[in-house]
Short mmCIF file of C-alpha atoms and ligand atoms in Angstrom, two decimals:
data_model
loop_
_atom_site.label_atom_id
_atom_site.label_comp_id
_atom_site.label_asym_id
_atom_site.label_seq_id
_atom_site.Cartn_x
_atom_site.Cartn_y
_atom_site.Cartn_z
CA MET W 459 -0.06 -0.03 -0.28
CA LEU W 460 2.81 2.57 1.14
CA LYS W 461 5.06 1.49 -2.48
CA ASN W 462 1.78 2.40 -4.16
CA TYR W 463 1.33 5.70 -2.14
CA LEU W 464 5.30 6.12 -3.21
CA THR W 465 5.05 5.00 -6.52
CA PHE W 466 1.66 7.78 -6.81
CA ILE W 467 4.32 10.47 -6.14
CA ASN W 468 6.85 9.91 -7.81
CA ARG W 469 4.40 9.39 -11.09
CA LYS W 470 2.70 12.82 -10.28
CA ILE W 471 6.05 14.76 -10.08
CA LYS W 472 6.83 13.22 -13.63
CA GLU W 473 3.82 14.07 -15.06
CA ILE W 474 3.57 17.30 -13.98
CA LYS W 475 7.26 18.09 -14.94
CA GLU W 476 6.02 17.25 -18.37
CA ILE W 477 3.02 18.68 -18.70
CA VAL W 478 4.27 22.57 -17.35
CA GLY W 479 7.84 22.02 -19.34
CA GLU W 480 9.57 24.68 -19.21
CA GLU W 481 6.13 27.25 -17.99
CA LYS W 482 5.34 28.33 -14.81
CA ALA W 483 2.77 26.99 -13.46
CA LEU W 484 0.46 28.68 -10.40
CA SER W 485 -0.58 26.71 -6.85
CA VAL W 486 -3.71 28.43 -5.07
CA LEU W 487 -2.52 26.93 -1.09
CA SER W 488 -6.05 27.60 1.34
CA GLY W 489 -3.98 25.65 3.57
CA GLY W 490 -5.89 22.51 3.31
CA VAL W 491 -4.59 19.06 2.90
CA ASP W 492 -5.15 18.63 -1.07
CA SER W 493 -3.62 21.89 -1.72
CA SER W 494 -0.48 21.12 0.34
CA VAL W 495 -0.24 18.15 -1.11
CA VAL W 496 -0.23 19.87 -4.90
CA THR W 497 1.36 22.31 -3.76
CA VAL W 498 4.48 20.31 -2.35
CA LEU W 499 4.42 17.71 -5.62
CA GLY W 500 4.48 20.87 -7.88
CA HIS W 501 7.32 22.42 -5.59
CA LYS W 502 8.79 19.32 -6.26
CA ALA W 503 8.20 19.16 -10.51
CA LEU W 504 9.06 22.32 -10.92
CA GLY W 505 10.85 24.02 -7.97
CA ARG W 506 11.14 27.62 -9.22
CA ASN W 507 8.29 27.54 -12.15
CA LEU W 508 6.06 27.03 -9.22
CA LYS W 509 4.37 30.17 -7.71
CA VAL W 510 2.37 29.72 -4.94
CA VAL W 511 -0.39 32.10 -3.50
CA PHE W 512 -2.54 32.18 -0.70
CA ILE W 513 -5.86 34.38 -1.59
CA ASN W 514 -7.05 35.81 1.74
CA ASN W 515 -10.29 35.93 0.52
CA GLY W 516 -12.10 37.33 4.31
CA LEU W 517 -13.92 34.51 4.64
CA MET W 518 -10.86 32.25 6.05
CA ARG W 519 -10.65 31.54 9.77
CA GLU W 520 -8.52 33.34 12.47
CA LYS W 521 -4.72 33.89 11.47
CA GLU W 522 -5.04 31.56 9.17
CA PRO W 523 -3.21 33.44 5.94
CA GLU W 524 -0.24 33.59 8.76
CA SER W 525 -0.38 29.71 9.81
CA VAL W 526 -0.20 28.90 6.16
CA VAL W 527 2.51 30.75 5.43
CA LYS W 528 4.94 29.89 8.19
CA THR W 529 4.11 26.37 7.49
CA PHE W 530 4.97 26.14 4.02
CA LYS W 531 8.24 28.71 5.07
CA LYS W 532 9.48 25.36 7.35
CA PHE W 533 9.24 23.68 4.02
CA GLY W 534 11.88 26.06 1.77
CA ILE W 535 8.23 27.16 -0.23
CA LYS W 536 7.62 30.63 -0.18
CA VAL W 537 3.95 32.05 0.01
CA LYS W 538 2.78 34.87 -1.46
CA VAL W 539 -0.78 36.29 0.10
CA VAL W 540 -3.03 38.35 -1.82
CA ASP W 541 -5.59 39.94 -0.78
CA ALA W 542 -8.13 39.38 -2.77
CA GLN W 543 -10.74 40.29 0.01
CA ASN W 544 -12.76 43.25 -1.91
CA ASN W 545 -13.46 40.61 -4.87
CA PHE W 546 -15.35 38.25 -3.11
CA PHE W 547 -17.39 40.58 -0.73
CA ARG W 548 -18.32 42.12 -3.72
CA ALA W 549 -19.03 38.96 -5.08
CA LEU W 550 -21.45 37.79 -2.39
CA ARG W 551 -22.81 40.46 -1.65
CA GLY W 552 -27.01 40.43 -1.90
CA LYS W 553 -27.38 36.49 -2.69
CA THR W 554 -28.50 34.14 -0.25
CA ASP W 555 -29.24 31.78 -2.04
CA PRO W 556 -26.56 28.55 -1.44
CA GLU W 557 -25.68 27.74 -4.84
CA GLU W 558 -25.63 30.79 -5.88
CA LYS W 559 -22.84 31.93 -3.05
CA ARG W 560 -20.85 28.93 -4.14
CA LYS W 561 -21.37 30.56 -8.25
CA ALA W 562 -20.36 34.25 -6.92
CA ILE W 563 -16.93 32.40 -5.30
CA THR W 564 -16.51 30.35 -8.43
CA ALA W 565 -16.75 33.50 -10.93
CA ALA W 566 -14.50 35.30 -7.85
CA PHE W 567 -11.44 32.29 -7.55
CA TYR W 568 -11.32 31.74 -11.63
CA LYS W 569 -12.40 34.75 -13.32
CA ASP W 570 -11.28 37.52 -11.36
CA VAL W 571 -8.58 37.17 -8.93
CA PHE W 572 -6.45 34.06 -10.55
CA ARG W 573 -6.57 35.41 -14.12
CA LYS W 574 -5.25 38.91 -13.02
CA ILE W 575 -2.30 36.96 -11.11
CA VAL W 576 -2.17 34.36 -14.54
CA LYS W 577 -1.62 37.83 -16.40
CA GLU W 578 0.56 39.42 -14.66
CA LYS W 579 3.07 36.57 -14.17
CA LYS W 580 2.44 35.07 -16.85
CA ILE W 581 1.28 31.15 -16.03
CA LYS W 582 -0.34 28.86 -18.18
CA PHE W 583 -0.67 26.66 -15.86
CA LEU W 584 -3.02 26.23 -12.77
CA LEU W 585 -2.46 23.32 -9.94
CA GLN W 586 -5.53 22.52 -8.49
CA GLY W 587 -6.26 19.70 -5.75
CA THR W 588 -9.21 18.34 -6.90
CA ILE W 589 -10.37 14.77 -5.62
CA LEU W 590 -12.75 12.61 -6.50
CA THR W 591 -15.46 13.50 -3.98
CA ASP W 592 -15.72 16.10 -5.17
CA ILE W 593 -16.40 15.69 -8.81
CA GLU W 594 -18.40 12.73 -7.24
CA GLU W 595 -20.43 14.83 -5.38
CA THR W 596 -20.70 18.13 -8.09
CA VAL W 597 -21.52 15.61 -10.77
CA ALA W 598 -24.41 13.75 -8.76
CA GLY W 599 -26.00 17.53 -8.08
CA ILE W 600 -25.88 17.05 -4.20
CA LYS W 601 -23.28 19.68 -3.84
CA ARG W 602 -21.69 21.98 -6.60
CA GLN W 603 -17.82 22.15 -5.30
CA HIS W 604 -16.17 25.12 -6.31
CA ASN W 605 -13.11 23.58 -7.98
CA VAL W 606 -14.70 21.36 -10.08
CA LEU W 607 -15.15 22.76 -13.50
CA VAL W 608 -14.99 20.47 -16.81
CA GLN W 609 -16.97 17.88 -15.68
CA ILE W 610 -20.00 20.70 -15.40
CA GLY W 611 -19.20 22.16 -18.47
CA ILE W 612 -16.22 24.72 -17.65
CA LEU W 613 -13.34 24.81 -19.83
CA PRO W 614 -11.03 26.51 -18.29
CA GLU W 615 -8.42 27.32 -21.32
CA LYS W 616 -10.83 28.69 -22.91
CA GLU W 617 -12.90 30.78 -20.12
CA TYR W 618 -10.07 31.57 -18.18
CA GLY W 619 -7.01 31.60 -20.34
CA TYR W 620 -4.95 28.48 -18.74
CA LYS W 621 -4.82 24.97 -18.47
CA VAL W 622 -5.71 23.21 -15.31
CA ILE W 623 -3.36 20.73 -14.03
CA GLU W 624 -5.51 18.12 -10.89
CA PRO W 625 -2.74 15.48 -10.08
CA LEU W 626 -5.06 14.22 -7.07
CA ILE W 627 -8.49 13.95 -9.02
CA GLU W 628 -7.86 9.60 -8.75
CA LEU W 629 -7.87 10.04 -4.95
CA ARG W 630 -10.16 9.70 -1.99
CA LYS W 631 -9.41 11.99 1.62
CA ASP W 632 -7.99 9.17 3.39
CA GLY W 633 -5.25 8.48 0.35
CA VAL W 634 -4.95 12.37 0.09
CA ARG W 635 -3.58 11.92 3.82
CA LYS W 636 -1.07 9.61 3.04
CA VAL W 637 0.59 11.01 0.06
CA ALA W 638 0.30 14.31 2.50
CA LYS W 639 2.32 13.14 5.39
CA LEU W 640 4.71 10.60 2.62
CA LEU W 641 5.31 13.98 1.36
CA GLY W 642 6.89 14.82 4.68
CA LEU W 643 3.73 17.64 5.88
CA PRO W 644 3.17 18.43 9.11
CA LYS W 645 0.28 16.72 11.32
CA SER W 646 -1.58 19.44 11.52
CA ILE W 647 -2.03 19.44 7.30
CA TYR W 648 -2.48 15.92 7.31
CA GLN W 649 -4.89 15.68 9.81
CA ARG W 650 -6.57 18.33 9.53
CA MET W 651 -10.34 18.57 10.09
CA PRO W 652 -12.54 18.96 6.56
CA PHE W 653 -13.08 22.87 5.76
CA PRO W 654 -14.96 23.29 2.94
CA GLY W 655 -13.83 25.29 -0.01
CA PRO W 656 -16.55 28.44 0.69
CA ALA W 657 -14.55 28.56 3.71
CA LEU W 658 -16.41 30.62 6.39
CA SER W 659 -19.39 31.47 3.72
CA ALA W 660 -20.77 28.23 4.25
CA ARG W 661 -21.11 28.15 7.67
CA VAL W 662 -23.63 31.68 7.08
CA ILE W 663 -26.94 30.98 6.27
CA GLY W 664 -28.12 33.87 4.43
CA GLU W 665 -26.19 36.48 2.70
CA ALA W 666 -21.97 36.50 4.20
CA ASN W 667 -21.55 40.34 4.67
CA PRO W 668 -18.16 41.27 6.63
CA GLU W 669 -19.83 41.72 9.76
CA ARG W 670 -22.11 38.27 9.26
CA ILE W 671 -18.36 36.39 8.50
CA ALA W 672 -17.19 38.42 11.58
CA ILE W 673 -19.62 36.69 14.15
CA VAL W 674 -19.00 33.28 12.90
CA ARG W 675 -15.05 33.85 12.74
CA LYS W 676 -15.47 34.13 16.39
CA ALA W 677 -17.43 31.66 16.90
CA THR W 678 -15.70 29.35 14.91
CA GLU W 679 -12.51 30.35 17.20
CA ILE W 680 -14.30 29.34 20.25
CA VAL W 681 -16.21 25.70 19.51
CA GLU W 682 -12.62 24.83 17.16
CA GLY W 683 -10.49 26.02 20.51
CA GLU W 684 -13.27 23.98 22.81
CA LEU W 685 -13.60 21.22 21.15
CA LYS W 686 -10.13 20.68 19.86
CA ASN W 687 -9.93 17.41 22.24
CA SER W 688 -13.12 16.37 21.89
CA GLY W 689 -11.32 13.68 19.19
CA ALA W 690 -15.04 13.97 16.69
CA PHE W 691 -14.62 13.66 13.18
CA GLN W 692 -15.54 17.84 12.66
CA TYR W 693 -16.66 20.38 15.06
CA PHE W 694 -17.97 24.22 13.75
CA ALA W 695 -20.18 26.94 14.57
CA VAL W 696 -22.95 28.32 11.80
CA LEU W 697 -24.79 31.94 12.06
CA MET W 698 -28.07 31.30 11.37
CA GLN W 699 -30.55 33.48 9.10
CA ASP W 700 -33.41 33.79 11.27
CA LYS W 701 -32.61 36.03 14.79
CA ALA W 702 -34.42 35.01 17.95
CA THR W 703 -35.44 36.85 20.97
CA GLY W 704 -33.03 37.50 24.22
CA ILE W 705 -33.22 39.60 27.17
CA ARG W 706 -29.68 41.42 28.33
CA ASN W 707 -29.27 43.49 30.52
CA ASN W 708 -33.52 43.49 31.36
CA LYS W 709 -33.62 44.68 27.77
CA ARG W 710 -35.33 42.70 24.81
CA GLU W 711 -33.16 42.03 22.13
CA PHE W 712 -33.48 40.43 19.03
CA GLY W 713 -30.44 38.65 18.96
CA ASN W 714 -28.60 35.79 16.21
CA ILE W 715 -28.51 32.48 16.74
CA ILE W 716 -25.52 30.03 16.40
CA ILE W 717 -25.35 26.29 16.02
CA ILE W 718 -23.00 23.78 16.99
CA ARG W 719 -22.63 20.83 15.18
CA CYS W 720 -19.84 18.41 16.40
CA ILE W 721 -19.96 15.03 14.37
CA GLU W 722 -18.31 11.29 14.17
CA SER W 723 -17.41 10.27 10.82
CA THR W 724 -14.70 7.98 9.09
CA ASP W 725 -15.02 9.53 5.10
CA ALA W 726 -17.85 12.71 5.69
CA ARG W 727 -20.63 10.63 3.58
CA LYS W 728 -22.15 9.75 6.72
CA ALA W 729 -21.78 11.42 10.09
CA LYS W 730 -23.38 10.96 13.47
CA PRO W 731 -23.41 14.05 16.08
CA THR W 732 -21.15 13.20 18.88
CA LYS W 733 -22.94 12.72 22.50
CA LEU W 734 -20.65 16.32 24.32
CA PRO W 735 -20.81 16.05 27.65
CA TRP W 736 -23.04 18.53 28.63
CA ARG W 737 -20.49 20.51 31.12
CA VAL W 738 -19.13 20.75 27.64
CA LEU W 739 -22.38 22.48 25.56
CA GLU W 740 -22.25 24.52 28.98
CA LYS W 741 -19.28 26.03 28.97
CA ILE W 742 -19.52 27.24 24.64
CA THR W 743 -22.98 27.98 25.16
CA LYS W 744 -21.60 30.50 27.42
CA ARG W 745 -18.86 31.78 25.89
CA LEU W 746 -20.93 32.60 22.99
CA THR W 747 -23.35 34.67 24.30
CA THR W 748 -20.72 36.64 26.69
CA GLU W 749 -18.10 36.93 24.26
CA ILE W 750 -20.28 37.66 20.41
CA PRO W 751 -21.44 40.58 20.95
CA GLY W 752 -25.91 40.29 19.83
CA VAL W 753 -25.73 35.81 20.11
CA ASN W 754 -28.07 35.42 22.76
CA ARG W 755 -28.91 32.19 21.36
CA VAL W 756 -26.73 28.53 21.47
CA CYS W 757 -28.22 24.81 19.49
CA TYR W 758 -26.65 21.58 19.10
CA ASP W 759 -27.34 20.21 16.55
CA LEU W 760 -28.53 16.73 16.24
CA THR W 761 -29.35 15.03 12.90
CA PRO W 762 -27.11 12.17 11.86
CA LYS W 763 -26.16 12.49 7.84
CA PRO W 764 -28.66 11.55 6.45
CA PRO W 765 -31.01 12.60 6.18
CA ALA W 766 -29.40 16.28 7.11
CA THR W 767 -25.58 16.75 5.61
CA ILE W 768 -22.39 17.61 7.57
CA GLU W 769 -22.52 21.77 6.02
CA TYR W 770 -25.43 23.49 6.46
CA ILE W 771 -25.63 25.15 3.24
P1 XMP G 910 -21.47 17.33 3.66
O1 XMP G 910 -21.93 19.05 3.74
O2 XMP G 910 -21.66 17.66 2.04
O3 XMP G 910 -19.76 17.47 3.23
O4 XMP G 910 -22.23 16.51 4.05
C1 XMP G 910 -19.00 16.58 3.08
C2 XMP G 910 -17.83 17.14 3.74
O5 XMP G 910 -16.98 17.77 2.69
C3 XMP G 910 -16.55 18.69 3.51
N1 XMP G 910 -16.80 20.15 2.04
C4 XMP G 910 -17.35 20.52 1.59
N2 XMP G 910 -18.22 20.45 1.91
N3 XMP G 910 -19.11 22.17 0.02
C5 XMP G 910 -19.09 21.49 0.43
O6 XMP G 910 -20.72 22.02 1.60
C6 XMP G 910 -17.53 22.47 0.06
O7 XMP G 910 -16.43 23.23 -0.88
C7 XMP G 910 -16.21 21.40 1.13
N4 XMP G 910 -15.08 20.74 1.07
C8 XMP G 910 -15.28 20.26 1.49
C9 XMP G 910 -17.97 19.40 4.32
O8 XMP G 910 -16.97 20.07 5.37
C10 XMP G 910 -17.71 17.86 5.22
O9 XMP G 910 -16.39 16.89 5.52
#
């Protein structure tokens, strides 16, 4: 098995070298395991001809850009942070439908931000960490993953002016994690909890504007911090669109509702809620309602997948 993954690594390095030749390629890191593996493979194949960027789309978790740059610096890979927050918030303005939000993010990523970088740096190829599950779910119409293009009729070369290389397309998440470990990536990456491509905009029901993203970012920090030793497969916070009546300082407050989601799963295809101790839930509730202004109600989601999905949008 291990030998198979080593063979996979060598085959992919060779393939990337052959496709890109003497041209330049771009890898866009998100800090997740898929884009990290693709970046290391690309770096091994192309050296300085691989340009690595981290797009700060304004939808990331607290301190995420800084931590990604630091991790890859240790690895000898220079990551340029591109501030594209305005592009993404402009694209998301007024959008409340989940698929519309995904489409807006896809367009902002590929048409707006990447196309500009690619033109400036004269890049012909984009290395991308699409995996088999992304394709399967998108093609089956379950969810449009923002990185799936050709399979839904978008031809990147024609529409955006560059070719896309997808070295991980034959692997599922467990395979990518094994490759990441073999490549020497740190545990914080190869064991990283899944995080959706549309980032925190997927954790906000309704419009993902800077104010609402700031609320869910703070809630995410609290929930991730409190549950980091839970051993659960995935845990996060979601900001609801509805509001609820509460009482604070003897005054009526029509405030925000946060859902805590914490699940057990092996491959994200099925999931069960974690039986979290009551005191843990109480502590998180206390922190969410005191540390985030305007949050006055917290719920714990008890729904398995199916019929729910893990994420809310
Ligand atoms: P669902 O919500 O479909 O999620 O049960 C399955 C797993 O995929 C992760 N994930 C995403 N989910 N859009 C999503 O809705 C994305 O772009 C995405 N990227 C990853 C999700 O967190 C869960 O682990």
